[in-house]
Coordinates of N, CA and C in Angstrom, one line a residue:
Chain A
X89 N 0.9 -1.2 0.0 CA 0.0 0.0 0.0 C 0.9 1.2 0.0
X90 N 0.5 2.2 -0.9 CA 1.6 3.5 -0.9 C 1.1 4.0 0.3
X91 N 1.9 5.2 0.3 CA 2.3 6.2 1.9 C 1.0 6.9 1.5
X92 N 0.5 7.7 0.5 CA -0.6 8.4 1.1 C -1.5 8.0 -0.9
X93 N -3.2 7.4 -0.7 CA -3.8 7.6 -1.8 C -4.0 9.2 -2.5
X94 N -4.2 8.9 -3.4 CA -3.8 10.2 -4.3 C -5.0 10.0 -5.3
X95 N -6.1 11.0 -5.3 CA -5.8 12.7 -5.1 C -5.8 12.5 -4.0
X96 N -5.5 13.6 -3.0 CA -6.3 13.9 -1.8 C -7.3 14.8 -1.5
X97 N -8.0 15.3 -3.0 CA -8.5 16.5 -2.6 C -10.0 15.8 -3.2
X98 N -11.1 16.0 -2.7 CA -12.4 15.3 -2.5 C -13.4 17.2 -3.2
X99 N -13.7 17.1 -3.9 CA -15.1 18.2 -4.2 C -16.1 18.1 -3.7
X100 N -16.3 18.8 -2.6 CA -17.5 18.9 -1.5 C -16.9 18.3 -0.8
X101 N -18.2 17.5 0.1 CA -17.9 16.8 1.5 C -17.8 15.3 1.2
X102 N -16.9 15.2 2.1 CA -16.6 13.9 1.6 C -17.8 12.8 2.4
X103 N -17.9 12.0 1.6 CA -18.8 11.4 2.0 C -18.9 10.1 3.2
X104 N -18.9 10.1 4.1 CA -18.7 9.0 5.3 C -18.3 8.1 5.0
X105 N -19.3 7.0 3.5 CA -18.8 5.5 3.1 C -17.0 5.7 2.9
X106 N -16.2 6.6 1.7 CA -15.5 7.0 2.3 C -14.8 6.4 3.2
X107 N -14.7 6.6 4.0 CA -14.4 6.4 5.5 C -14.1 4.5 5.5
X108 N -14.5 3.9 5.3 CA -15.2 2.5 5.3 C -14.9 2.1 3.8
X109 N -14.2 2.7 3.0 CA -13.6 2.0 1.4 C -12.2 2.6 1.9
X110 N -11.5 3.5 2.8 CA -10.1 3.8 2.5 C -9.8 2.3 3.8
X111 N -10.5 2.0 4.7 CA -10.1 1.3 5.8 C -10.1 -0.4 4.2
X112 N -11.3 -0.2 4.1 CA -10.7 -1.2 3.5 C -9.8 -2.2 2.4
X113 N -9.4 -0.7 2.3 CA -8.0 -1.1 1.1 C -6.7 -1.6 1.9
X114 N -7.0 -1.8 2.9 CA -5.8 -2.0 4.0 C -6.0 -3.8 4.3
X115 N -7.4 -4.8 3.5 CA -7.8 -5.3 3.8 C -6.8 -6.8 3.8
X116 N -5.6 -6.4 2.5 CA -5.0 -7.9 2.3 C -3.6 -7.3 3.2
X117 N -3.5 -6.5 4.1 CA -2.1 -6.2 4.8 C -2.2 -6.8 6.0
X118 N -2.1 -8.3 6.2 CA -2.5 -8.9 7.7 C -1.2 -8.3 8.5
X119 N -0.2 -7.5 8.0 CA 1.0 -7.4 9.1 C -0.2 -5.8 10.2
X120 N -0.9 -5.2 9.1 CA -1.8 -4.1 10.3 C -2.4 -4.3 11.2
X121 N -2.4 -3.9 12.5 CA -3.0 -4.8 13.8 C -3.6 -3.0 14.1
X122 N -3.6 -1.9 13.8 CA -4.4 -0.9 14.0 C -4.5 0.2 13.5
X123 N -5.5 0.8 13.2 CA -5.9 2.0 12.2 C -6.2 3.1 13.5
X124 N -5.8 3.9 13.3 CA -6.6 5.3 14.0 C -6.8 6.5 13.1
X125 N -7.9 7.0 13.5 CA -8.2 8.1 12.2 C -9.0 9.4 12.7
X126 N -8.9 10.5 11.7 CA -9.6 11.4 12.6 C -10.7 11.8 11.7
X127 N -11.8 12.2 12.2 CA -12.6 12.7 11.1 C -12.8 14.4 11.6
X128 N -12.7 15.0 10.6 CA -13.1 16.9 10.6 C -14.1 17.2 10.1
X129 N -15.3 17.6 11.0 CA -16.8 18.2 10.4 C -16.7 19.6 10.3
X130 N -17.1 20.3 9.7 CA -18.0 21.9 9.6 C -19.3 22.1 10.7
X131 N -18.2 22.9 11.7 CA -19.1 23.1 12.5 C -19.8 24.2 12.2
X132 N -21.3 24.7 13.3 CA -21.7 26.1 13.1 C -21.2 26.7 13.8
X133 N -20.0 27.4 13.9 CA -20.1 28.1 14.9 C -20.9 29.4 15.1
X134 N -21.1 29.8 16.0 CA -22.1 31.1 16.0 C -21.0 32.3 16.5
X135 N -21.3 33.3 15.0 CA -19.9 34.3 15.3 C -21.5 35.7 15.2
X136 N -21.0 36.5 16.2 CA -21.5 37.9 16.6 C -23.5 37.5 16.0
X137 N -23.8 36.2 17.1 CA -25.0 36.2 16.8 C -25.8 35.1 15.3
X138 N -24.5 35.1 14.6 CA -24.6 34.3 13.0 C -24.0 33.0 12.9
X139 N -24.7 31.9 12.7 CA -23.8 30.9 12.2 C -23.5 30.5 11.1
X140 N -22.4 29.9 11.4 CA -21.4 29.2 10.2 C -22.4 28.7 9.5
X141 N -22.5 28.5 8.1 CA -23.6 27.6 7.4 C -23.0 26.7 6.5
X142 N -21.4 27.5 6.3 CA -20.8 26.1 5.2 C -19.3 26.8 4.9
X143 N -18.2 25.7 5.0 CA -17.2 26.4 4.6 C -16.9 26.2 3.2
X144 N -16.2 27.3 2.5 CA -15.8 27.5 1.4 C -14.2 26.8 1.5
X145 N -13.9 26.1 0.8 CA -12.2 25.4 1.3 C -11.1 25.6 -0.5
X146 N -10.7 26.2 -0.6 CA -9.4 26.6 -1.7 C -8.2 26.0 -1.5
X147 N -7.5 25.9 -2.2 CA -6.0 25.4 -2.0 C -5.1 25.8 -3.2
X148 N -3.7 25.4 -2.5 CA -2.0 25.7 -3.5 C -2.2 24.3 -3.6
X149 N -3.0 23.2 -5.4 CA -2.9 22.2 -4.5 C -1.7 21.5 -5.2
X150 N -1.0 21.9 -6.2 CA 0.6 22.2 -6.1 C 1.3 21.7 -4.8
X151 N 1.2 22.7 -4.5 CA 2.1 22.6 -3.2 C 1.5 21.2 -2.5
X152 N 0.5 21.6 -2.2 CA -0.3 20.5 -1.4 C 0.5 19.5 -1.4
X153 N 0.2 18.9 -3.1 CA 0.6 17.8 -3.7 C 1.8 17.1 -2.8
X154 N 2.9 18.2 -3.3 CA 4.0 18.2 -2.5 C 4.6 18.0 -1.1
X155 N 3.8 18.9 -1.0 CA 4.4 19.0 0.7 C 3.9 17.7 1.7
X156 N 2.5 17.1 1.3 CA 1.9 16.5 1.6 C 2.9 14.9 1.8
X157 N 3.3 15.0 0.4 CA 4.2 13.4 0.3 C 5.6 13.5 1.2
X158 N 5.9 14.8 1.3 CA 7.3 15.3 2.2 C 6.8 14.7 4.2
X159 N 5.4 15.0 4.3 CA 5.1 15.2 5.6 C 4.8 13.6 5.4
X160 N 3.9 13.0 4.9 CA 3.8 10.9 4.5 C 4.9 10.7 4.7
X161 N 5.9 10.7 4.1 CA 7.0 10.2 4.0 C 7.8 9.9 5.5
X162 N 7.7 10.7 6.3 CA 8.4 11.3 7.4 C 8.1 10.7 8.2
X163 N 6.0 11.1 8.2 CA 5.8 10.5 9.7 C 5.4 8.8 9.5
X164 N 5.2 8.4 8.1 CA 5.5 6.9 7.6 C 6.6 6.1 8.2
X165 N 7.9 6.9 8.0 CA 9.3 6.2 8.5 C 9.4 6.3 10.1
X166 N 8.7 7.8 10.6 CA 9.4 7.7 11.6 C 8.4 6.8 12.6
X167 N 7.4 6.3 12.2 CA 6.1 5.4 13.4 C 6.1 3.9 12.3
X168 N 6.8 4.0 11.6 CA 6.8 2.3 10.9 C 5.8 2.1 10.7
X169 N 4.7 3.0 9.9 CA 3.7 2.8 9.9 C 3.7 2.1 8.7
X170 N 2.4 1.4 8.3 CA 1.8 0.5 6.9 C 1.3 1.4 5.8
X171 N 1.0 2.5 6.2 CA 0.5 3.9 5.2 C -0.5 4.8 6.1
X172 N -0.6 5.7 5.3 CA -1.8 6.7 5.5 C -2.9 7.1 4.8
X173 N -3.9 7.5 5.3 CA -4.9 8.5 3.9 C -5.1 9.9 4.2
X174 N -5.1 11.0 3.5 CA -5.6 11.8 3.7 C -6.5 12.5 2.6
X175 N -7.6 12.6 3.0 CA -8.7 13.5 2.3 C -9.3 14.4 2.7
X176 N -9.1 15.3 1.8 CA -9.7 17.3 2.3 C -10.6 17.5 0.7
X177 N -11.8 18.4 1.8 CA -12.6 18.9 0.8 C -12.1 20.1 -0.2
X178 N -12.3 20.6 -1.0 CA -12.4 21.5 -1.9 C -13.9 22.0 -2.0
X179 N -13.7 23.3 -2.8 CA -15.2 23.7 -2.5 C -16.3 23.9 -1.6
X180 N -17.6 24.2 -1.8 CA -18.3 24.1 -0.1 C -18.6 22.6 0.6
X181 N -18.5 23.0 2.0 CA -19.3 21.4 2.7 C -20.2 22.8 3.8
X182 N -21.2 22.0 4.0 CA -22.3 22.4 4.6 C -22.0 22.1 6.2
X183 N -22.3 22.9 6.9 CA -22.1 22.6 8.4 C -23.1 20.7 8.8
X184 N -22.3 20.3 9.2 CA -22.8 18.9 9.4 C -21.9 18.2 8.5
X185 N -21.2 18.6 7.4 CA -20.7 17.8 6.4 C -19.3 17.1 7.2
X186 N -18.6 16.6 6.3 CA -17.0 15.9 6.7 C -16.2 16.6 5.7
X187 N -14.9 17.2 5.9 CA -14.2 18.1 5.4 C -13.2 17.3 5.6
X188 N -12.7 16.8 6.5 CA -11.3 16.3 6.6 C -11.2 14.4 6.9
X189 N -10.6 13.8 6.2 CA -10.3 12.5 7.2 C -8.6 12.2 6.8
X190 N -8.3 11.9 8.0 CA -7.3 11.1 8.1 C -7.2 10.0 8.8
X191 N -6.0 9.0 8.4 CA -6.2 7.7 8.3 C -4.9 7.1 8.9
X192 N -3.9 6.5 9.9 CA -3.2 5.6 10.0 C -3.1 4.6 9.8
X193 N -2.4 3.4 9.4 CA -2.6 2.1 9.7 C -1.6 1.7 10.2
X194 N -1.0 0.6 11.1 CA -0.2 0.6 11.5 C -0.3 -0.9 12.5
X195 N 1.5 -1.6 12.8 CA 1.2 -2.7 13.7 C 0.6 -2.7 14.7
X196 N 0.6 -1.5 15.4 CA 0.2 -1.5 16.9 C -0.9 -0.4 17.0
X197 N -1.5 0.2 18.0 CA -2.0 1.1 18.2 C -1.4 2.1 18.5
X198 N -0.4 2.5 19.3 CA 0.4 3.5 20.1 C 1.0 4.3 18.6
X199 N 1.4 3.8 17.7 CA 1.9 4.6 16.9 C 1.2 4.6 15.4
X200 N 0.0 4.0 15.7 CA -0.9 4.2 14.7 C -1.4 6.1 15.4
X201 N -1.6 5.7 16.7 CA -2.5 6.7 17.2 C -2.1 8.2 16.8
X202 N -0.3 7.9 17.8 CA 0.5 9.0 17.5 C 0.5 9.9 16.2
X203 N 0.9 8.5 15.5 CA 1.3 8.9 14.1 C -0.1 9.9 13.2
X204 N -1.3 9.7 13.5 CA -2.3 10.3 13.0 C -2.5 11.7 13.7
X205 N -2.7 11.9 15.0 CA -2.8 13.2 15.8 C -1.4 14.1 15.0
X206 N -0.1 13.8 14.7 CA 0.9 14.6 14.2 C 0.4 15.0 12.8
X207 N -0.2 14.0 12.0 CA -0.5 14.3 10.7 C -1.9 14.9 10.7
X208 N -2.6 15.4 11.6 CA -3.4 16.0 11.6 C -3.4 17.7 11.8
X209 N -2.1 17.9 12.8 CA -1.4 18.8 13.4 C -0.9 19.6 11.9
X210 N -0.3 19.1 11.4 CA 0.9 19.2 10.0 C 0.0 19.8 9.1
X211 N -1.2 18.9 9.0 CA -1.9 19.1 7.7 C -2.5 20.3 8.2
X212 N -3.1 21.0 9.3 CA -3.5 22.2 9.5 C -2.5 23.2 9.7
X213 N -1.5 23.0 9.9 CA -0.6 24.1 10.3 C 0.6 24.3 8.8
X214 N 0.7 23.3 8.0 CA 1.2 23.3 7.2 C 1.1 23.2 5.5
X215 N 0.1 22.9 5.5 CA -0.5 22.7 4.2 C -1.2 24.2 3.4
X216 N -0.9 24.4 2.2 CA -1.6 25.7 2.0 C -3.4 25.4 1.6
X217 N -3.8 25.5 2.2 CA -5.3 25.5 2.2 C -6.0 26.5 3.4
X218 N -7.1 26.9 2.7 CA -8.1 28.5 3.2 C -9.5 27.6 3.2
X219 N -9.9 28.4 4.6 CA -11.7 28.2 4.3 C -12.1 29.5 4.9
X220 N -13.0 29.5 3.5 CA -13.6 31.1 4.1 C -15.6 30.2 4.8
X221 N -15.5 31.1 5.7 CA -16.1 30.8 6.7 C -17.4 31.4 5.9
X222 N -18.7 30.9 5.4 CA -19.9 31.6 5.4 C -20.9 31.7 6.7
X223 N -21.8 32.8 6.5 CA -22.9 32.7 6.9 C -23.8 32.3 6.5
X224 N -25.3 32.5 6.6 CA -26.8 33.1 6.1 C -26.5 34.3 5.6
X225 N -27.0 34.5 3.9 CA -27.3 36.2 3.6 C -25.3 36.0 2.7
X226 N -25.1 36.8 2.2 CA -23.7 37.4 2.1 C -22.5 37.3 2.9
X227 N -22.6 37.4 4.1 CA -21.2 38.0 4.5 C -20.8 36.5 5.2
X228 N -19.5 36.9 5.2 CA -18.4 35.6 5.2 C -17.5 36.2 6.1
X229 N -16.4 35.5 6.8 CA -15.1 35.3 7.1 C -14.3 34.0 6.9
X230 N -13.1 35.1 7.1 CA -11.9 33.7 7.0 C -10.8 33.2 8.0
X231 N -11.6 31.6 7.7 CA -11.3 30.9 8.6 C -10.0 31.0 9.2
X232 N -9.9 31.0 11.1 CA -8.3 31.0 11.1 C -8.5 29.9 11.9
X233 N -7.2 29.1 12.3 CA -6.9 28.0 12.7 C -6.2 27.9 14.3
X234 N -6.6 27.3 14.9 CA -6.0 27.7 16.4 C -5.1 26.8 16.7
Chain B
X120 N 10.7 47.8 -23.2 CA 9.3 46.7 -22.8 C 9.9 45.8 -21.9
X121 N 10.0 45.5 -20.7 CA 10.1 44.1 -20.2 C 8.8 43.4 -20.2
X122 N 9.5 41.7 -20.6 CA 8.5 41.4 -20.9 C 8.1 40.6 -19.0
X123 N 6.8 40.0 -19.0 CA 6.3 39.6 -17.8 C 6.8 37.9 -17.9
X124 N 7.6 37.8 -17.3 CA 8.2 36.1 -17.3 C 8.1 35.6 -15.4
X125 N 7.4 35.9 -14.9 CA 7.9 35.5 -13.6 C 6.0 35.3 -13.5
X126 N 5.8 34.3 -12.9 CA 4.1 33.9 -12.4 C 4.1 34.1 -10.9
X127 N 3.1 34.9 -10.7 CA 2.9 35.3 -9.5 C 1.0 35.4 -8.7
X128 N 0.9 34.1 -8.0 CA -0.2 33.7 -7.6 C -0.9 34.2 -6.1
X129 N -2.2 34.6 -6.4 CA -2.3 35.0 -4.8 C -3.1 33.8 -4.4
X130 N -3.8 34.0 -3.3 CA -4.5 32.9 -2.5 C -5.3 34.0 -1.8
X131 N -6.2 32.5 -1.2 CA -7.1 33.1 -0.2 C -7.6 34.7 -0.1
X132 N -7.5 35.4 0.8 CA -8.3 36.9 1.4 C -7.0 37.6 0.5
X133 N -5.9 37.4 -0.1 CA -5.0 38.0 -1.0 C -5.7 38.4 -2.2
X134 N -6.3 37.4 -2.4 CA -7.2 37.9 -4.0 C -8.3 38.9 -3.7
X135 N -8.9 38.7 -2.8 CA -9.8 40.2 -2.3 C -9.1 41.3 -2.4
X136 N -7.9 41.5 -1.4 CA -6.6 42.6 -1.7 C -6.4 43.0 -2.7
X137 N -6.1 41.9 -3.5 CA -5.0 42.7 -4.9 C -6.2 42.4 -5.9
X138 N -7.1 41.7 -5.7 CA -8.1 41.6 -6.8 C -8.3 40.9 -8.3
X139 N -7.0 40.1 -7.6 CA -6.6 39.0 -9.2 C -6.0 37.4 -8.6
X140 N -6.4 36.8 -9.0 CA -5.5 35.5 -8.4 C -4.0 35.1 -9.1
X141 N -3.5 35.8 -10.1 CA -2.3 35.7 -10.7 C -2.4 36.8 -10.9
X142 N -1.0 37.3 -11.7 CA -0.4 38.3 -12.0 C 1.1 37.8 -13.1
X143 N 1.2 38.8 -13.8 CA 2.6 38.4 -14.8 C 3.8 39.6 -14.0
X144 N 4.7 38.9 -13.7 CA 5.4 40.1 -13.5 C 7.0 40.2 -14.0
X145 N 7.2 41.0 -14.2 CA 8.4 40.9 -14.9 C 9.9 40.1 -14.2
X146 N 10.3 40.1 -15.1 CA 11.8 39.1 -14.3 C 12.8 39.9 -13.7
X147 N 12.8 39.7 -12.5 CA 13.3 40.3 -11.5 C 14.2 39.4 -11.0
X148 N 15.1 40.0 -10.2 CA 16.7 38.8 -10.0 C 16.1 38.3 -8.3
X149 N 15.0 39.3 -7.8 CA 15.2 38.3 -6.0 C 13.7 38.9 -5.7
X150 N 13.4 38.2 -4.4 CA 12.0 38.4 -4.1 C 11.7 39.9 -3.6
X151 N 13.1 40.1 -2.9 CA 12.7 41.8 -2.2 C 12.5 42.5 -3.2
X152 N 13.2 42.3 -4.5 CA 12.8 43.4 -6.0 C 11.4 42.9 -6.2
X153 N 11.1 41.4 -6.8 CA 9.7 41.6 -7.1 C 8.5 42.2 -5.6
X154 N 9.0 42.1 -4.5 CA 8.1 42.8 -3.6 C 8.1 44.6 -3.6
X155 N 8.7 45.0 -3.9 CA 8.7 46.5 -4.5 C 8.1 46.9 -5.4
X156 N 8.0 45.5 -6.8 CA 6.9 45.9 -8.1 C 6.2 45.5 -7.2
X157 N 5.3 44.6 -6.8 CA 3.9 44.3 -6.3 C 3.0 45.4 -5.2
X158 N 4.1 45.7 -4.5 CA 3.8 47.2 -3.4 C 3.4 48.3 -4.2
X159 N 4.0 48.4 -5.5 CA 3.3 49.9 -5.7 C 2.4 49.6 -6.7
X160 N 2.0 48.5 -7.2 CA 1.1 47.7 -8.1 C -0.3 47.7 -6.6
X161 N 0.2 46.9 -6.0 CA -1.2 46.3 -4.9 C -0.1 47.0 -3.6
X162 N -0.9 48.2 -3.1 CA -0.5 49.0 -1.7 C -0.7 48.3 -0.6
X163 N -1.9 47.6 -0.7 CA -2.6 46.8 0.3 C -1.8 45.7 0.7
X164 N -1.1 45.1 -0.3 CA -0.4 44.1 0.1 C 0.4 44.4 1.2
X165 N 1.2 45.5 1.8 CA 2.2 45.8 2.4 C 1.8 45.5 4.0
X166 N 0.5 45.3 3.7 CA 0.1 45.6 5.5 C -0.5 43.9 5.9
X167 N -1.0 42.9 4.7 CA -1.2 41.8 4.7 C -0.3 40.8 5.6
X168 N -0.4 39.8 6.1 CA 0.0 38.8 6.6 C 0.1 37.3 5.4
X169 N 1.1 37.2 5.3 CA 2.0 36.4 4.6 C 3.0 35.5 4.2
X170 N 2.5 34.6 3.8 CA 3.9 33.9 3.5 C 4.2 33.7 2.0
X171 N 5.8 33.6 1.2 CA 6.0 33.3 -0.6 C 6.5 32.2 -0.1
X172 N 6.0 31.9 -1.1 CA 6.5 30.4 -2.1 C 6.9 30.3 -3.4
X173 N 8.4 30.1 -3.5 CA 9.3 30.0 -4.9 C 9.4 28.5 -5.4
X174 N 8.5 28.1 -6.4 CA 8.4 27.0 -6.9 C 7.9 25.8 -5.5
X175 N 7.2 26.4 -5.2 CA 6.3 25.6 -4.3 C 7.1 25.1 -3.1
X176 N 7.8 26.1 -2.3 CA 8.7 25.9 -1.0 C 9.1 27.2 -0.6
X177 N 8.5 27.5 0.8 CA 8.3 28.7 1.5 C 9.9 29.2 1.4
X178 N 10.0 30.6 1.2 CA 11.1 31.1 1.7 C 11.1 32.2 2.2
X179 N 11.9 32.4 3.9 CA 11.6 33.2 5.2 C 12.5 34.6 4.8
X180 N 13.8 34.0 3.7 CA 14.8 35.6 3.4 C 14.4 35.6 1.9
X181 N 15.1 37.0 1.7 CA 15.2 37.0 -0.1 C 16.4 36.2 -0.7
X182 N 15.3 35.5 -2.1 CA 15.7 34.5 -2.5 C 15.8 35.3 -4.1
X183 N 16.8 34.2 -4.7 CA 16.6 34.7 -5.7 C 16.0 33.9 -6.9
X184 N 15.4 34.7 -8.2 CA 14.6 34.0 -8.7 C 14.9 33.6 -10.2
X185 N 14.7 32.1 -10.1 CA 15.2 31.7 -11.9 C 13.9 31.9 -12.6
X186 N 14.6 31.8 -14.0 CA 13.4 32.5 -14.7 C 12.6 31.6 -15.0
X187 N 10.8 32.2 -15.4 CA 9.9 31.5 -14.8 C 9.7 31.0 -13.5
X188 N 10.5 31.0 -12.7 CA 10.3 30.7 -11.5 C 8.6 31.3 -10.9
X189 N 7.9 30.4 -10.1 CA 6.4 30.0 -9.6 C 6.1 30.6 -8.5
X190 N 5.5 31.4 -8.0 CA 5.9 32.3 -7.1 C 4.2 32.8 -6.5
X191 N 4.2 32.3 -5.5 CA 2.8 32.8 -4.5 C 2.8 33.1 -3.5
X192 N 2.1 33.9 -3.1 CA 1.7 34.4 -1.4 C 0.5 33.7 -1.0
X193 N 1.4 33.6 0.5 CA 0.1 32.8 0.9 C 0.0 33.2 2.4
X194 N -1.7 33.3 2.0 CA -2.5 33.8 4.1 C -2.3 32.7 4.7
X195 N -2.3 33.2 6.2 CA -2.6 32.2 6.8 C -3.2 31.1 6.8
X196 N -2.8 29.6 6.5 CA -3.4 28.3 6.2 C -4.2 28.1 7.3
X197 N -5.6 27.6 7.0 CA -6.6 27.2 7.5 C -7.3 26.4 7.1
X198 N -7.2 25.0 6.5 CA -7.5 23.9 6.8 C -8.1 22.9 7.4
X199 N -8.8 21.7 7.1 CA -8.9 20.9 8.4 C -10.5 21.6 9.2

């Protein structure tokens, strides 16, 4: 199994099943004894009274591309993992939708687990991707990351 | 005439600022020169939060630029 399936970029929200076809591509690797994964929804948040209704999500996916197999690569070697998945939306997802999944697989738990919290960390703090935040009506902001 | 040989991409809340998602800009030898065309082209940009990327790898000093070299700013990533 390669280090990360490719694209990783999903148009809209990615869909749950999803979720349940990347686990099972991992199906003829009997050395994997654990997957940990994260899933990212579109919340509403309620900003000055307004909620979120859907994020708008853009990307460098160039870079993405890149940087993405730089950051696989690394945290693949350094938790001996069996591979990863990562899938991010493009375009809008509606608050309730899934925007993000990531995926370890791995012999054990402990650095399946690890190994996914770091690449979740990376992919928000490092990856060039924007979501501009909508409301109801026009007006928008942009999303910042904490 | 110079001609515009250098690609220069914005992102995110950049494109509201400068009001274009690319730009042609002429071939310039380092990033601090092409950030002087862009400043008096887009003012706005000066006060933005930012990071460039020279062929798709952040650079923190001025760098300098081969021709056609790929060149974008980029807002704060928010992701995820």
């Amino acid at each position: 199994m390669g280090v990360t399936a490719k694209p990783i970029f999903v148009q809209g929200a990615i869909p749950a099943t999803m979720v349940a076809q990347c686990v099972q591509q991992y199906a003829a690797e009997t050395t994997v004894g654990a997957y940990s994964c994260f899933i990212g929804q579109v919340r509403a948040d309620v900003v000055g009274g307004k909620s979120v209704t859907a994020i708008e999500y853009t990307a460098y996916t160039a870079m993405v591309d890149e940087h993405l197999e730089a950051i696989a690569v690394d945290v693949c070697q350094r938790y001996a993992l069996n591979g990863i998945v990562v899938k991010h939306s493009l375009g809008t997802v509606l608050a309730g939708e899934i925007c993000l999944f990531v995926l370890a697989a791995a012999g054990h738990r402990r650095p399946a687990m690890d190994a996914c919290g770091e690449l979740v960390e990376r992919i928000k703090s490092e990856l060039p991707i924007w979501g501009k935040e909508h409301f109801a009506g026009e007006e928008y902001q942009w999303k910042t990351n904490q | 005439m110079v001609s515009n040989t250098l690609s220069v991409q914005f992102f995110g809340q950049l494109i509201e600022l400068t009001g274009c998602s690319n730009v042609g800009a002429p071939q310039v030898d380092d990033t601090d020169e092409l950030l002087r065309w862009l400043y008096t082209r887009y003012p706005a940009l000066q006060k933005a939060t930012y990071v460039i990327a020279v062929d798709r790898k952040i650079v923190r000093q001025n760098t300098r630029l081969a021709t056609h070299a790929e060149i974008a700013f980029l807002p704060p990533f928010s992701g995820g």
